[in-house]
XYZ file of C-alpha atoms in Angstrom:
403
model
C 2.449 35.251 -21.871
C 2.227 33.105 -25.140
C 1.175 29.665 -23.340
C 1.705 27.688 -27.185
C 5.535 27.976 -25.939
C 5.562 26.015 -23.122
C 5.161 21.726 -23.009
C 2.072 21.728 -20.708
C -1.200 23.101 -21.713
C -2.289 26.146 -20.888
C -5.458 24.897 -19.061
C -3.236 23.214 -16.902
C -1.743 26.754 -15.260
C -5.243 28.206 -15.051
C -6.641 28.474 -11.540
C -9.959 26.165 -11.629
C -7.635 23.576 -13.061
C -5.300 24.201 -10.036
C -8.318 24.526 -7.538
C -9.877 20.840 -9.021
C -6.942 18.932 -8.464
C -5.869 20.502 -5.746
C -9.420 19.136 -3.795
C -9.307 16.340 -6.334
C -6.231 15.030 -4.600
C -6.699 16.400 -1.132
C -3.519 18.839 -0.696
C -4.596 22.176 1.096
C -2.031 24.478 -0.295
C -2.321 25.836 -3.858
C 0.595 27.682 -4.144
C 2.943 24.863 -4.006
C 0.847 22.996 -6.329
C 1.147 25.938 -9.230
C 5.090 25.986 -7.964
C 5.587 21.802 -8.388
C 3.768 22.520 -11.741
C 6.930 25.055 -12.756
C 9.468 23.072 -11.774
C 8.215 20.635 -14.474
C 7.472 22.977 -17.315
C 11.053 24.261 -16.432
C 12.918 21.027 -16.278
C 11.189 20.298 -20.320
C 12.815 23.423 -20.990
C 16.019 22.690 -20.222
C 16.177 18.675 -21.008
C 15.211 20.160 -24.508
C 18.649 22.413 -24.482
C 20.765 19.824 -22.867
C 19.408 16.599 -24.037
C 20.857 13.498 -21.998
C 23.221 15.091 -20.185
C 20.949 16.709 -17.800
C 19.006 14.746 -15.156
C 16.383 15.369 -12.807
C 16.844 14.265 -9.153
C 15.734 15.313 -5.474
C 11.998 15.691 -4.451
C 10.663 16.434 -8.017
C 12.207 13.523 -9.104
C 11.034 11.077 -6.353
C 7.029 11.999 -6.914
C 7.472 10.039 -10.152
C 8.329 6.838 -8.743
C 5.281 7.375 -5.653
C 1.600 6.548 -6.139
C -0.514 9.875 -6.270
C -1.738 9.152 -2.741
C 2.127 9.506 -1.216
C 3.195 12.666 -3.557
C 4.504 15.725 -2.138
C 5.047 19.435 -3.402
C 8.582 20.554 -4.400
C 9.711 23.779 -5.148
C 12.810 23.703 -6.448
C 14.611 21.618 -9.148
C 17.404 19.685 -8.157
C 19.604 18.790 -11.570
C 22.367 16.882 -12.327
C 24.387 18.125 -15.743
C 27.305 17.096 -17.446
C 29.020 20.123 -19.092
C 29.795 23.632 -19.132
C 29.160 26.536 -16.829
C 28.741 28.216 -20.113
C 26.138 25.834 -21.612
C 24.307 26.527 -18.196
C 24.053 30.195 -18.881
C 23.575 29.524 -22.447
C 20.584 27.123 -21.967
C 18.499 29.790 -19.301
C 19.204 33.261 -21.450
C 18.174 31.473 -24.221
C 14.651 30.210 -21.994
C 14.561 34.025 -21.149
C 14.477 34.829 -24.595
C 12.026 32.888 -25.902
C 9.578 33.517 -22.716
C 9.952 36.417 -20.955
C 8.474 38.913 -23.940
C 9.268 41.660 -21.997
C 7.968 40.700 -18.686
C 10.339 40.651 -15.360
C 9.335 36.465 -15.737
C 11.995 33.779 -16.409
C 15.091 36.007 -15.695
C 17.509 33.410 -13.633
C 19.232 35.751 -11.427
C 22.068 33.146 -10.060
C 22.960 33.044 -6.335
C 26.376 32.567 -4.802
C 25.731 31.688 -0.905
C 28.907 33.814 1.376
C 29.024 30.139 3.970
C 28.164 27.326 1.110
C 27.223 24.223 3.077
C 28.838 22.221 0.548
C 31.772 21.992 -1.824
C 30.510 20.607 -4.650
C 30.576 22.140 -7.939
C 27.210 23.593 -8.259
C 24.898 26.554 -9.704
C 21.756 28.589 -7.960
C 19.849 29.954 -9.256
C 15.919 32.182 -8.442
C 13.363 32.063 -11.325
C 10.138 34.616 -11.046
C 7.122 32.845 -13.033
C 3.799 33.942 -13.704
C 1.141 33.044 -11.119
C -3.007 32.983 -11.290
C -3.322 32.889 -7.707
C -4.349 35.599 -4.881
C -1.806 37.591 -3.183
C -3.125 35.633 0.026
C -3.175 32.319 -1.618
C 0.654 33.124 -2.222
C 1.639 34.909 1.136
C 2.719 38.190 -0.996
C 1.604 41.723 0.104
C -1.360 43.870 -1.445
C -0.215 45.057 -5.062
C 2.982 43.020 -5.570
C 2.945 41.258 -8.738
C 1.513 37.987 -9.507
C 4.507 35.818 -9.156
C 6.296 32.882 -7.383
C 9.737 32.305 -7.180
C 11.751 29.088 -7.768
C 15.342 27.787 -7.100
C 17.075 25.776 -9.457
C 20.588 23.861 -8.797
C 22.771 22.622 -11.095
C 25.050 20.258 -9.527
C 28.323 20.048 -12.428
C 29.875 16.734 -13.452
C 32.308 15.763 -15.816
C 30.042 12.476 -16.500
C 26.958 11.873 -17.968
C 24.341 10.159 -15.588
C 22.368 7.169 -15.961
C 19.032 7.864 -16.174
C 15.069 6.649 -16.675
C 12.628 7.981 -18.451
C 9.442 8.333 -17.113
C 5.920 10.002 -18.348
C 3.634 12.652 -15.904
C 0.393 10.645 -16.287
C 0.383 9.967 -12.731
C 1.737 13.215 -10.999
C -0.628 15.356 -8.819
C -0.096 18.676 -10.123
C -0.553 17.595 -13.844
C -1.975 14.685 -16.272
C 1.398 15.067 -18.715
C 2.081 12.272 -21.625
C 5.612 14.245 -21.770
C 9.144 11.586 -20.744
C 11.263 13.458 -18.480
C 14.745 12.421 -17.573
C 15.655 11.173 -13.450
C 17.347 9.570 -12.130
C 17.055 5.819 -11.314
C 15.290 4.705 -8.580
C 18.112 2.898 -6.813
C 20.383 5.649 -7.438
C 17.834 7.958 -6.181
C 17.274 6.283 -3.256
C 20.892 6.308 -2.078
C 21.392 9.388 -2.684
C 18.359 10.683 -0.926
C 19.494 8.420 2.222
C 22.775 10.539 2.663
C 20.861 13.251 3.801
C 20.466 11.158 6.733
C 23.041 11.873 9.207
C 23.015 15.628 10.469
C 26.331 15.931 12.156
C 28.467 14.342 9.265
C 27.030 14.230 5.875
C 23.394 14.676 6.030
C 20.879 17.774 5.908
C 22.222 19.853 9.191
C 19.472 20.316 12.130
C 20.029 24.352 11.600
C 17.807 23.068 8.336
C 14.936 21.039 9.977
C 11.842 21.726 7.630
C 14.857 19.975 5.094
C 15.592 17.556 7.077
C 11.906 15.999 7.568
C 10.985 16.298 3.885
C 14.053 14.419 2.806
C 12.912 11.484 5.836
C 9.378 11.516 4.139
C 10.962 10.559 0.703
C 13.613 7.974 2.067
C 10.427 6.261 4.059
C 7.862 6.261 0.926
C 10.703 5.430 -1.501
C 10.862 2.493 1.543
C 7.203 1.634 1.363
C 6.609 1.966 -2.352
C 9.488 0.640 -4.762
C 11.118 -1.748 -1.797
C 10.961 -4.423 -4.607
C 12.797 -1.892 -7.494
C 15.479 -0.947 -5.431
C 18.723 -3.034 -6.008
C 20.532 -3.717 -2.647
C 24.047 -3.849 -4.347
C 23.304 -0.970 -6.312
C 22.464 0.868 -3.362
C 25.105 0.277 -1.636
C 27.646 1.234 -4.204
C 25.984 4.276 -4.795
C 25.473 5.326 -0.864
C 29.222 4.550 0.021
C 30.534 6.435 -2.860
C 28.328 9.528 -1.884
C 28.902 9.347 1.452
C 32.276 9.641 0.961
C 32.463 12.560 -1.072
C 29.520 14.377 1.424
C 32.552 13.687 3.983
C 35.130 15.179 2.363
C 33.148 17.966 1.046
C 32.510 19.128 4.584
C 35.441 17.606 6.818
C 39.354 18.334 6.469
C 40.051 14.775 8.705
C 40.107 11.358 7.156
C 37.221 9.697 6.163
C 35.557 7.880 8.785
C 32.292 5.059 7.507
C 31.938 3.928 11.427
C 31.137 8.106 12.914
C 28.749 8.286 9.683
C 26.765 5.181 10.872
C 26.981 5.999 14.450
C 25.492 9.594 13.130
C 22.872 8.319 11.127
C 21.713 5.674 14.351
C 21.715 8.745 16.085
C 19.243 10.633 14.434
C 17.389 8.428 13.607
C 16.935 7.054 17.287
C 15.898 10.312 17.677
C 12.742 10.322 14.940
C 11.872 6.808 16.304
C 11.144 8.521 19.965
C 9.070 11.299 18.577
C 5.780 10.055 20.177
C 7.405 10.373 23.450
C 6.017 13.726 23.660
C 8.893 15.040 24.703
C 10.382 16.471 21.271
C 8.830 19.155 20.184
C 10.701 21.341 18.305
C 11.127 17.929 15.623
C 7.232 17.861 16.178
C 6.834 21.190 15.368
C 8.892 20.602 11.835
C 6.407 17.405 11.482
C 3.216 19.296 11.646
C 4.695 22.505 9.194
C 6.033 19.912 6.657
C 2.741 18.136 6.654
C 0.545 21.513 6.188
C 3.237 22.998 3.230
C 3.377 19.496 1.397
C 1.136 17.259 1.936
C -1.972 16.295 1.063
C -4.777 15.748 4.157
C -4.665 11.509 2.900
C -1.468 11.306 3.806
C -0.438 9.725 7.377
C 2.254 11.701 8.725
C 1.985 12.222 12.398
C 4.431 10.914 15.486
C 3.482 7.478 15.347
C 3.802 7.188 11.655
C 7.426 8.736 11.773
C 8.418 6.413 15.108
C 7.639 3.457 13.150
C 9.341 4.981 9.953
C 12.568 5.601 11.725
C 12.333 1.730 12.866
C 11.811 0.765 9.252
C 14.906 3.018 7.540
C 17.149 1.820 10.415
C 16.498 -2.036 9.196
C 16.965 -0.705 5.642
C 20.092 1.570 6.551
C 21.496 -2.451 8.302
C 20.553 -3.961 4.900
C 22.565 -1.468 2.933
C 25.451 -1.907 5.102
C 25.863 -5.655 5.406
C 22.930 -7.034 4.081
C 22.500 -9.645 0.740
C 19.183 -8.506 0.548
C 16.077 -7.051 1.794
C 14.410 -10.171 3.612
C 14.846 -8.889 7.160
C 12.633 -5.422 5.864
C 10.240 -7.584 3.765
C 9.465 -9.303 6.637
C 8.640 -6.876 9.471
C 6.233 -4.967 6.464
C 4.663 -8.458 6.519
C 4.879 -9.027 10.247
C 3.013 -4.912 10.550
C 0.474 -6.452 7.823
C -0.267 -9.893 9.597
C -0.860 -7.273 13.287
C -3.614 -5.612 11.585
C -5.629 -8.790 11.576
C -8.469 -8.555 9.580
C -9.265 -11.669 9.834
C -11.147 -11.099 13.317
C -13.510 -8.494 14.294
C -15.638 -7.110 17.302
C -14.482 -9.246 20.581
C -12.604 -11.724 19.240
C -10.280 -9.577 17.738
C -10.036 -7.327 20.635
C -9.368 -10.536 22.671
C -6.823 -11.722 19.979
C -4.802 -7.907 20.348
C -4.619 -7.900 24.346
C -3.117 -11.776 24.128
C -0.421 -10.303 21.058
C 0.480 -7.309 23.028
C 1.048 -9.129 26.525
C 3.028 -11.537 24.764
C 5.120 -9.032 22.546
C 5.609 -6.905 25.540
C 7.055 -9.500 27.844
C 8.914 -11.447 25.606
C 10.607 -8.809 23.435
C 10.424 -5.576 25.124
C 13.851 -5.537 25.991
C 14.835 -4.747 22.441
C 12.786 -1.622 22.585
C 14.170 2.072 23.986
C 10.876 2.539 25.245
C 10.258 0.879 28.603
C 7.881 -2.025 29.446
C 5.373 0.003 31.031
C 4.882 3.127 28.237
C 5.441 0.151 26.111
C 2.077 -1.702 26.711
C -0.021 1.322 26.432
C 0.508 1.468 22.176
C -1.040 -0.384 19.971
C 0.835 -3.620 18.296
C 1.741 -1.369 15.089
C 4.141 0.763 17.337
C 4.919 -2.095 19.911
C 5.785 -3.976 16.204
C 8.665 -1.412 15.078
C 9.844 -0.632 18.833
C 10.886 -4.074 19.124
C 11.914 -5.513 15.818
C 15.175 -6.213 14.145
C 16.613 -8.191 11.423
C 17.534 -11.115 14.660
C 14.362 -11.562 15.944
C 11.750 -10.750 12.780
C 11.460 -14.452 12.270
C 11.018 -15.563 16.203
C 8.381 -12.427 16.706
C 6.199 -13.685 13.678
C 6.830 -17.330 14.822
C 5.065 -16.479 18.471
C 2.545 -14.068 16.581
C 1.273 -17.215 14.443
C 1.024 -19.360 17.173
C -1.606 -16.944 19.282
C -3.864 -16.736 15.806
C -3.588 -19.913 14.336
């Protein structure tokens, strides 16, 4: 194909290119890497047909507001657009056009599901686009053709978006000076936490591998722009899309108190995870971190226990909260645990006096009982235990055993 048609460079779809910052950056599966890299050079294409009133959302989206270390793969696009179903059409055939040259690449064959999951004025469609890589590299039999296939949505409105502009200069896949349009981070963020809540408005647990990547983005979105997000913001945005997720699915009247009982739920349920004694949720753990992430990246039980703990504060914030204190707070109280300020003896002196005290003193606040309880480490004894009530008395009796 003629690579002086698309935005990115042609080096940049070439394997060694793929293969160096693939190990550069220490993900493990190429494939998705060349597939994030599409859904990129695609999106250019169509911000350049649509202008403003398209914006870029989802997974792709968040990897431009995380630090290379926390970025995941995506393989689909996930757009917003304000217009036509006929500019929609208009804007791929005329992508087709310009790049197929006679290939069986970039023809968008559009998909109608027989159950949709949703109600919302959308369009799906598959995408075929050239690949460099093995058939093994790409799971595809002996002989097929060197391709990998994308989805693209289009979710309609009859409003243009806000949105922010942001360069690819620090994205995994590619070193891009080119602005693309998303969404903004507080918007993001609340929409990306109504996927939280699998029996009423969130990702459905028929759709676990879904489910877990869309926790990984509300928890690093958490841990990395806590001081960009805008409570209010968020919490005009969340409502407003909760409400519509409701009504999308449900015929009975909308109901805020079974969403937040639903979204406690599950997520009491990713904060026991290193009980041991979920493993089909472990399972979807381990598969999400193999297909997305890169080998840096911390994503085992613990890690998601004491994730769940933190989006639960967050989800209290959003709901009744003036701010984010009581969640800026336990991420200093988790910093202040590691205490780096001892080592050898003394500090293993200084953890065994923290963890008797936290354990008889505040275990009662924890699911987990006393006696599993003293066996973690103060990390996971930290976010078992903490709330927005007690994150001032915990760090009160933590700075009076190490000062």
């Amino acid at each position: 194909m003629d690579y002086t048609k698309l935005f990115h460079d042609k080096t940049a779809f070439e394997r060694e290119c793929l293969q160096q910052r693939m190990e550069l950056y220490g993900f493990k599966n190429m494939a998705r890497m060349e597939l994030f890299l599409w859904d990129l050079e695609l999106f250019l294409q169509i911000q350049k047909r649509l202008g403003e009133h398209i914006v870029l959302k989802g997974g792709a989206a968040t990897q431009f507001y995380l630090p290379i270390e926390a970025q995941r793969t995506s393989v689909d696009i996930d757009m917003i657009f304000c217009g036509t179903d006929e500019e929609v059409k208009n804007t791929l055939d005329d992508i087709t056009a310009e790049l197929q040259e006679n290939s069986e690449f970039f023809r968008f064959n559009e998909h109608i599901p027989k159950k949709p999951k949703t109600n919302l004025p959308m369009h799906t469609y598959f995408v075929d686009v050239p690949s460099v890589l093995s058939n093994k590299e790409r799971n595809a039999a002996e002989g097929t053709v060197d391709k990998q296939e994308l989805k693209i949505e289009f979710i309609m409105d009859t409003e243009d978006w806000e949105f922010t502009r942001k360069t690819g200069e620090n994205i995994f896949a590619v070193q891009s000076s080119f602005e693309y349009q998303l969404l903004p981070v507080s918007h993001l963020f609340a929409d990306k936490f109504t996927t939280i809540g699998c029996n009423t408005i969130g990702v459905q647990n028929d759709r676990m591998d879904e489910q877990v990547k869309q926790f990984y983005d509300v928890v690093m979105l958490t841990i990395y722009q806590l001081d960009e997000l805008d409570i209010s913001e968020v919490r005009k945005k969340y409502l407003k899309r909760a409400e519509k997720e409701w009504y999308d699915r449900k015929d009975s009247p909308y109901d805020i108190e079974e969403i937040i009982a639903d979204v406690r739920k599950q997520l009491y349920r990713y904060s026991m995870i290193d009980s041991g004694e979920d493993a089909e949720l472990k399972k979807y753990i381990n598969d999400f971190k193999a297909l997305y992430l890169n080998s840096k990246v911390e994503f085992n039980p613990q890690f998601v226990a004491c994730g769940a703990a933190l989006v639960r504060l967050m989800y209290e914030a959003i709901l009744e909260g003036e701010n984010w204190d009581s969640v800026k707070k336990a991420l200093a109280l988790e910093e202040l645990l590691e205490l780096n300020q001892y080592d050898g003896k003394e500090k293993g002196n200084k953890i065994k006096e923290i963890r008797q005290m936290l354990v008889q003193e505040f275990a009662s606040y924890s699911a987990i009982p006393a006696n599993i309880l003293k066996g973690k480490n103060l990390k996971r004894i930290l976010w078992a235990i903490v709330d927005k009530d007690n994150v001032d008395e915990i760090r009160e009796r933590v700075l009076s055993i190490i000062e």
